[in-house]
PDB file of C-alpha atoms in Angstrom:
ATOM      1  CA  GLU A1074     -10.467  14.402  11.871  1.00  0.00           C
ATOM      2  CA  GLU A1075     -11.179  11.300  13.963  1.00  0.00           C
ATOM      3  CA  GLN A1076     -10.799   9.111  10.856  1.00  0.00           C
ATOM      4  CA  LYS A1077      -7.491  10.755   9.994  1.00  0.00           C
ATOM      5  CA  ALA A1078      -6.205  10.292  13.549  1.00  0.00           C
ATOM      6  CA  LEU A1079      -7.160   6.612  13.553  1.00  0.00           C
ATOM      7  CA  ALA A1080      -5.555   6.030  10.158  1.00  0.00           C
ATOM      8  CA  LEU A1081      -2.359   7.647  11.412  1.00  0.00           C
ATOM      9  CA  THR A1082      -2.245   5.695  14.673  1.00  0.00           C
ATOM     10  CA  PRO A1083       0.771   3.390  14.491  1.00  0.00           C
ATOM     11  CA  PRO A1084       0.350  -0.239  15.513  1.00  0.00           C
ATOM     12  CA  ALA A1085       1.484  -1.348  18.923  1.00  0.00           C
ATOM     13  CA  GLU A1086       5.131  -2.382  19.191  1.00  0.00           C
ATOM     14  CA  GLY A1087       5.431  -5.796  17.596  1.00  0.00           C
ATOM     15  CA  GLY A1088       2.000  -5.264  15.985  1.00  0.00           C
ATOM     16  CA  PRO A1089       0.958  -6.040  12.429  1.00  0.00           C
ATOM     17  CA  ILE A1090       3.607  -3.911  10.725  1.00  0.00           C
ATOM     18  CA  GLY A1091       6.500  -5.412  12.653  1.00  0.00           C
ATOM     19  CA  ASN A1092      10.060  -5.291  11.363  1.00  0.00           C
ATOM     20  CA  ARG A1093       9.336  -6.559   7.860  1.00  0.00           C
ATOM     21  CA  PRO A1094       5.823  -5.830   6.528  1.00  0.00           C
ATOM     22  CA  LEU A1095       4.504  -8.792   4.527  1.00  0.00           C
ATOM     23  CA  THR A1096       3.783  -6.756   1.389  1.00  0.00           C
ATOM     24  CA  ILE A1097       7.292  -5.264   1.411  1.00  0.00           C
ATOM     25  CA  LYS A1098       8.710  -8.743   2.039  1.00  0.00           C
ATOM     26  CA  TYR A1099       6.743 -10.060  -0.931  1.00  0.00           C
ATOM     27  CA  VAL A1100       8.218  -7.379  -3.227  1.00  0.00           C
ATOM     28  CA  ILE A1101      11.758  -8.000  -1.926  1.00  0.00           C
ATOM     29  CA  ASP A1102      11.413 -11.761  -2.434  1.00  0.00           C
ATOM     30  CA  ASN A1103       9.688 -11.680  -5.842  1.00  0.00           C
ATOM     31  CA  ILE A1104      10.666  -8.578  -7.822  1.00  0.00           C
ATOM     32  CA  LYS A1105      14.019  -8.939  -9.539  1.00  0.00           C
ATOM     33  CA  GLU A1106      14.076  -5.607 -11.455  1.00  0.00           C
ATOM     34  CA  LYS A1107      15.960  -3.439  -8.945  1.00  0.00           C
ATOM     35  CA  ALA A1108      15.598  -0.293 -11.117  1.00  0.00           C
ATOM     36  CA  ALA A1109      11.766  -0.484 -11.209  1.00  0.00           C
ATOM     37  CA  SER A1110      10.075   2.692 -10.042  1.00  0.00           C
ATOM     38  CA  ILE A1111       8.337   1.873  -6.754  1.00  0.00           C
ATOM     39  CA  LEU A1112       5.892   3.953  -4.745  1.00  0.00           C
ATOM     40  CA  ASP A1113       5.559   3.045  -1.072  1.00  0.00           C
ATOM     41  CA  PHE A1114       1.994   4.360  -0.701  1.00  0.00           C
ATOM     42  CA  GLY A1115       1.097   5.023   2.915  1.00  0.00           C
ATOM     43  CA  ALA A1116       4.724   4.608   3.930  1.00  0.00           C
ATOM     44  CA  GLY A1117       4.124   5.703   7.511  1.00  0.00           C
ATOM     45  CA  LYS A1118       5.872   8.501   9.343  1.00  0.00           C
ATOM     46  CA  PHE A1119       9.268   6.788   9.335  1.00  0.00           C
ATOM     47  CA  ALA A1120       8.928   5.028   5.950  1.00  0.00           C
ATOM     48  CA  LYS A1121      10.235   1.702   7.297  1.00  0.00           C
ATOM     49  CA  GLY A1122       9.170  -0.199   4.183  1.00  0.00           C
ATOM     50  CA  THR A1123      10.895   2.305   1.900  1.00  0.00           C
ATOM     51  CA  LYS A1124      14.113   1.902   3.868  1.00  0.00           C
ATOM     52  CA  LEU A1125      13.823  -1.897   3.643  1.00  0.00           C
ATOM     53  CA  LEU A1126      13.591  -1.555  -0.131  1.00  0.00           C
ATOM     54  CA  ASP A1127      16.300   1.029  -0.818  1.00  0.00           C
ATOM     55  CA  GLY A1128      17.946   2.218   2.372  1.00  0.00           C
ATOM     56  CA  PRO A1129      21.599   1.572   3.268  1.00  0.00           C
ATOM     57  CA  GLU A1130      20.585  -1.788   4.714  1.00  0.00           C
ATOM     58  CA  GLY A1131      17.868  -2.283   2.087  1.00  0.00           C
ATOM     59  CA  ALA A1132      17.203  -4.812  -0.643  1.00  0.00           C
ATOM     60  CA  GLY A1133      18.954  -2.867  -3.413  1.00  0.00           C
ATOM     61  CA  PHE A1134      16.016  -1.228  -5.187  1.00  0.00           C
ATOM     62  CA  THR A1135      17.212   2.082  -6.620  1.00  0.00           C
ATOM     63  CA  ASN A1136      14.082   4.082  -7.469  1.00  0.00           C
ATOM     64  CA  VAL A1137      11.774   4.050  -4.433  1.00  0.00           C
ATOM     65  CA  THR A1138       9.531   6.939  -3.369  1.00  0.00           C
ATOM     66  CA  ALA A1139       7.763   7.218  -0.019  1.00  0.00           C
ATOM     67  CA  TYR A1140       4.305   8.797   0.124  1.00  0.00           C
ATOM     68  CA  GLU A1141       2.274   9.495   3.232  1.00  0.00           C
ATOM     69  CA  LEU A1142      -0.756  11.614   4.116  1.00  0.00           C
ATOM     70  CA  PRO A1143       0.267  15.289   4.207  1.00  0.00           C
ATOM     71  CA  THR A1144      -0.367  15.556   7.965  1.00  0.00           C
ATOM     72  CA  ASN A1145       2.049  12.675   8.604  1.00  0.00           C
ATOM     73  CA  GLN A1146       4.810  13.577   6.134  1.00  0.00           C
ATOM     74  CA  VAL A1147       8.383  14.201   7.231  1.00  0.00           C
ATOM     75  CA  GLU A1148      10.489  16.532   5.106  1.00  0.00           C
ATOM     76  CA  GLY A1149      13.297  14.635   3.430  1.00  0.00           C
ATOM     77  CA  VAL A1150      11.565  11.293   3.994  1.00  0.00           C
ATOM     78  CA  HIS A1151       8.353  11.617   1.970  1.00  0.00           C
ATOM     79  CA  ASP A1152       7.713  13.135  -1.439  1.00  0.00           C
ATOM     80  CA  PRO A1153       4.629  15.349  -1.044  1.00  0.00           C
ATOM     81  CA  ASP A1154       4.131  15.325  -4.839  1.00  0.00           C
ATOM     82  CA  ALA A1155       4.525  11.554  -5.256  1.00  0.00           C
ATOM     83  CA  ILE A1156       0.945  10.986  -6.418  1.00  0.00           C
ATOM     84  CA  SER A1157       0.557  14.213  -8.390  1.00  0.00           C
ATOM     85  CA  GLY A1158       0.561  12.761 -11.871  1.00  0.00           C
ATOM     86  CA  TRP A1159       3.503  10.373 -11.439  1.00  0.00           C
ATOM     87  CA  LYS A1160       3.049   6.742 -12.511  1.00  0.00           C
ATOM     88  CA  TYR A1161       5.072   3.887 -11.042  1.00  0.00           C
ATOM     89  CA  ASP A1162       6.009   0.398 -12.199  1.00  0.00           C
ATOM     90  CA  ILE A1163       5.086  -0.899  -8.747  1.00  0.00           C
ATOM     91  CA  VAL A1164       2.860   0.584  -6.054  1.00  0.00           C
ATOM     92  CA  VAL A1165       3.079  -1.032  -2.628  1.00  0.00           C
ATOM     93  CA  ALA A1166       0.232  -0.370  -0.199  1.00  0.00           C
ATOM     94  CA  SER A1167       1.168  -2.210   2.964  1.00  0.00           C
ATOM     95  CA  ASN A1168      -1.338  -1.958   5.810  1.00  0.00           C
ATOM     96  CA  VAL A1169      -3.235   0.861   4.070  1.00  0.00           C
ATOM     97  CA  VAL A1170      -6.684  -0.304   2.954  1.00  0.00           C
ATOM     98  CA  ASN A1171      -7.469  -1.930   6.292  1.00  0.00           C
ATOM     99  CA  VAL A1172      -7.337   1.403   8.152  1.00  0.00           C
ATOM    100  CA  GLN A1173      -9.729   3.303   5.868  1.00  0.00           C
ATOM    101  CA  MET A1174     -12.729   4.241   7.995  1.00  0.00           C
ATOM    102  CA  THR A1175     -15.519   4.709   5.452  1.00  0.00           C
ATOM    103  CA  PRO A1176     -16.400   3.372   2.008  1.00  0.00           C
ATOM    104  CA  GLU A1177     -15.847   6.872   0.584  1.00  0.00           C
ATOM    105  CA  VAL A1178     -12.342   7.190   2.031  1.00  0.00           C
ATOM    106  CA  LEU A1179     -11.515   3.665   0.864  1.00  0.00           C
ATOM    107  CA  ASP A1180     -12.682   4.516  -2.657  1.00  0.00           C
ATOM    108  CA  LYS A1181     -10.561   7.688  -2.700  1.00  0.00           C
ATOM    109  CA  THR A1182      -7.525   5.740  -1.462  1.00  0.00           C
ATOM    110  CA  LEU A1183      -7.972   3.015  -4.086  1.00  0.00           C
ATOM    111  CA  ARG A1184      -8.355   5.688  -6.801  1.00  0.00           C
ATOM    112  CA  GLN A1185      -5.051   7.211  -5.659  1.00  0.00           C
ATOM    113  CA  ILE A1186      -3.304   3.821  -5.681  1.00  0.00           C
ATOM    114  CA  ALA A1187      -4.701   2.949  -9.132  1.00  0.00           C
ATOM    115  CA  GLY A1188      -3.941   6.450 -10.417  1.00  0.00           C
ATOM    116  CA  SER A1189      -0.313   6.052  -9.381  1.00  0.00           C
ATOM    117  CA  THR A1190       0.119   2.673 -11.122  1.00  0.00           C
ATOM    118  CA  LYS A1191       1.343   2.576 -14.722  1.00  0.00           C
ATOM    119  CA  ILE A1192      -1.454   1.375 -16.977  1.00  0.00           C
ATOM    120  CA  GLU A1193       0.841  -0.699 -19.159  1.00  0.00           C
ATOM    121  CA  ASP A1194       2.853  -3.263 -17.185  1.00  0.00           C
ATOM    122  CA  GLY A1195       2.255  -1.526 -13.855  1.00  0.00           C
ATOM    123  CA  VAL A1196       1.274  -3.498 -10.777  1.00  0.00           C
ATOM    124  CA  ALA A1197       0.047  -2.710  -7.287  1.00  0.00           C
ATOM    125  CA  TYR A1198       0.622  -4.980  -4.300  1.00  0.00           C
ATOM    126  CA  ILE A1199      -1.998  -4.428  -1.635  1.00  0.00           C
ATOM    127  CA  ASN A1200      -2.498  -6.394   1.541  1.00  0.00           C
ATOM    128  CA  TYR A1201      -5.514  -6.698   3.803  1.00  0.00           C
ATOM    129  CA  PRO A1202      -4.392  -7.877   7.233  1.00  0.00           C
ATOM    130  CA  GLU A1203      -6.893  -9.436   9.602  1.00  0.00           C
ATOM    131  CA  GLY A1204      -6.356  -6.641  12.084  1.00  0.00           C
ATOM    132  CA  PRO A1205      -6.810  -3.882  12.591  1.00  0.00           C
ATOM    133  CA  ARG A1206      -9.724  -3.435  10.210  1.00  0.00           C
ATOM    134  CA  LYS A1207     -11.247  -0.052  10.956  1.00  0.00           C
ATOM    135  CA  MET A1208     -14.156   0.318   8.491  1.00  0.00           C
ATOM    136  CA  VAL A1209     -17.328   1.688  10.061  1.00  0.00           C
ATOM    137  CA  PRO A1210     -19.927   0.275  10.642  1.00  0.00           C
ATOM    138  CA  GLU A1211     -18.069  -2.987  10.094  1.00  0.00           C
ATOM    139  CA  ALA A1212     -14.947  -4.182   8.330  1.00  0.00           C
ATOM    140  CA  LEU A1213     -15.196  -5.692   4.875  1.00  0.00           C
ATOM    141  CA  SER A1214     -14.439  -9.354   4.365  1.00  0.00           C
ATOM    142  CA  ALA A1215     -11.416 -10.190   2.230  1.00  0.00           C
ATOM    143  CA  ALA A1216     -13.768 -11.146  -0.641  1.00  0.00           C
ATOM    144  CA  ALA A1217     -15.593  -7.817  -0.396  1.00  0.00           C
ATOM    145  CA  MET A1218     -12.288  -5.916  -0.354  1.00  0.00           C
ATOM    146  CA  LYS A1219     -11.196  -7.771  -3.487  1.00  0.00           C
ATOM    147  CA  GLY A1220     -14.458  -6.589  -5.057  1.00  0.00           C
ATOM    148  CA  GLU A1221     -13.545  -3.001  -4.173  1.00  0.00           C
ATOM    149  CA  LEU A1222     -10.132  -3.472  -5.822  1.00  0.00           C
ATOM    150  CA  LEU A1223     -11.828  -4.750  -8.984  1.00  0.00           C
ATOM    151  CA  LYS A1224     -13.674  -1.429  -9.261  1.00  0.00           C
ATOM    152  CA  HIS A1225     -10.282   0.212  -9.856  1.00  0.00           C
ATOM    153  CA  PHE A1226      -8.180  -2.512 -11.519  1.00  0.00           C
ATOM    154  CA  SER A1227      -8.965  -4.974 -14.314  1.00  0.00           C
ATOM    155  CA  PHE A1228      -7.233  -7.981 -12.750  1.00  0.00           C
ATOM    156  CA  VAL A1229      -6.740  -8.849  -9.092  1.00  0.00           C
ATOM    157  CA  LYS A1230      -5.163 -12.091  -7.946  1.00  0.00           C
ATOM    158  CA  GLN A1231      -4.031 -13.283  -4.552  1.00  0.00           C
ATOM    159  CA  VAL A1232      -0.282 -13.774  -4.277  1.00  0.00           C
ATOM    160  CA  GLY A1233       0.040 -14.036  -0.498  1.00  0.00           C
ATOM    161  CA  LYS A1234      -0.631 -17.382   1.157  1.00  0.00           C
ATOM    162  CA  ASN A1235      -3.239 -16.465   3.779  1.00  0.00           C
ATOM    163  CA  PRO A1236      -6.752 -16.135   2.276  1.00  0.00           C
ATOM    164  CA  ARG A1237      -8.045 -14.386   5.417  1.00  0.00           C
ATOM    165  CA  ALA A1238      -5.261 -11.770   5.242  1.00  0.00           C
ATOM    166  CA  PRO A1239      -4.351 -11.708   1.559  1.00  0.00           C
ATOM    167  CA  ILE A1240      -1.749  -9.881  -0.452  1.00  0.00           C
ATOM    168  CA  TRP A1241      -3.167  -9.046  -3.876  1.00  0.00           C
ATOM    169  CA  GLU A1242      -1.475  -8.222  -7.152  1.00  0.00           C
ATOM    170  CA  ALA A1243      -3.630  -5.704  -9.040  1.00  0.00           C
ATOM    171  CA  ARG A1244      -3.185  -4.748 -12.711  1.00  0.00           C
ATOM    172  CA  PHE A1245      -5.040  -3.001 -15.530  1.00  0.00           C
TER     173      PHE A1245
END
C-alpha cells in the first residue's frame, strides 16, 4: 500500500512532469503518423499527456488511450481495459519507471509496457528522469535501468539528449 501511495503521489507544482512531459514532447515532435495507436501508460489521474496528444488543444493524434493504475483511474478519462490484450503502435511511459519502488514491481510494470507494444513495428518510449527515483533500497543508475529494459525488449536506444535522464526507444 505504501508503494502504491508513493507511485500515485503527483510531483510538486512545477515538478518533473510540468506542462509538457519530455517523453510526450518527444512523441509530438518526432512521430508524424497521427493515426498511430498510442497508449499513454501511467497517464496520471488527469491524463495531461493524453490531452497534449489528442485533446482539443492537442497535437492532432487521433487514436490515443490513457491507462492508469486502477486505484487512480477516472471514469471517462482512462480505459480500465487498455492493457488487457490490446497492442499499440506506440506506448508512452512518461515518468513511470522512476517511481517503481521494488525490482519486482518494476519488472511487472516493464512486462505490462512490453506486453502492450506491438511486436512488429511497435515502439515504446520510456524516460528515466533524475528525480524522483524511488527504488528501494536505492535507485538504479540509467545504465542499470537500460539493462532492465533489455530484459523485456530486443533493442533499446537513447533518443533523448540527457544521458543522466534518458528517453529510450524500445523495440522487439
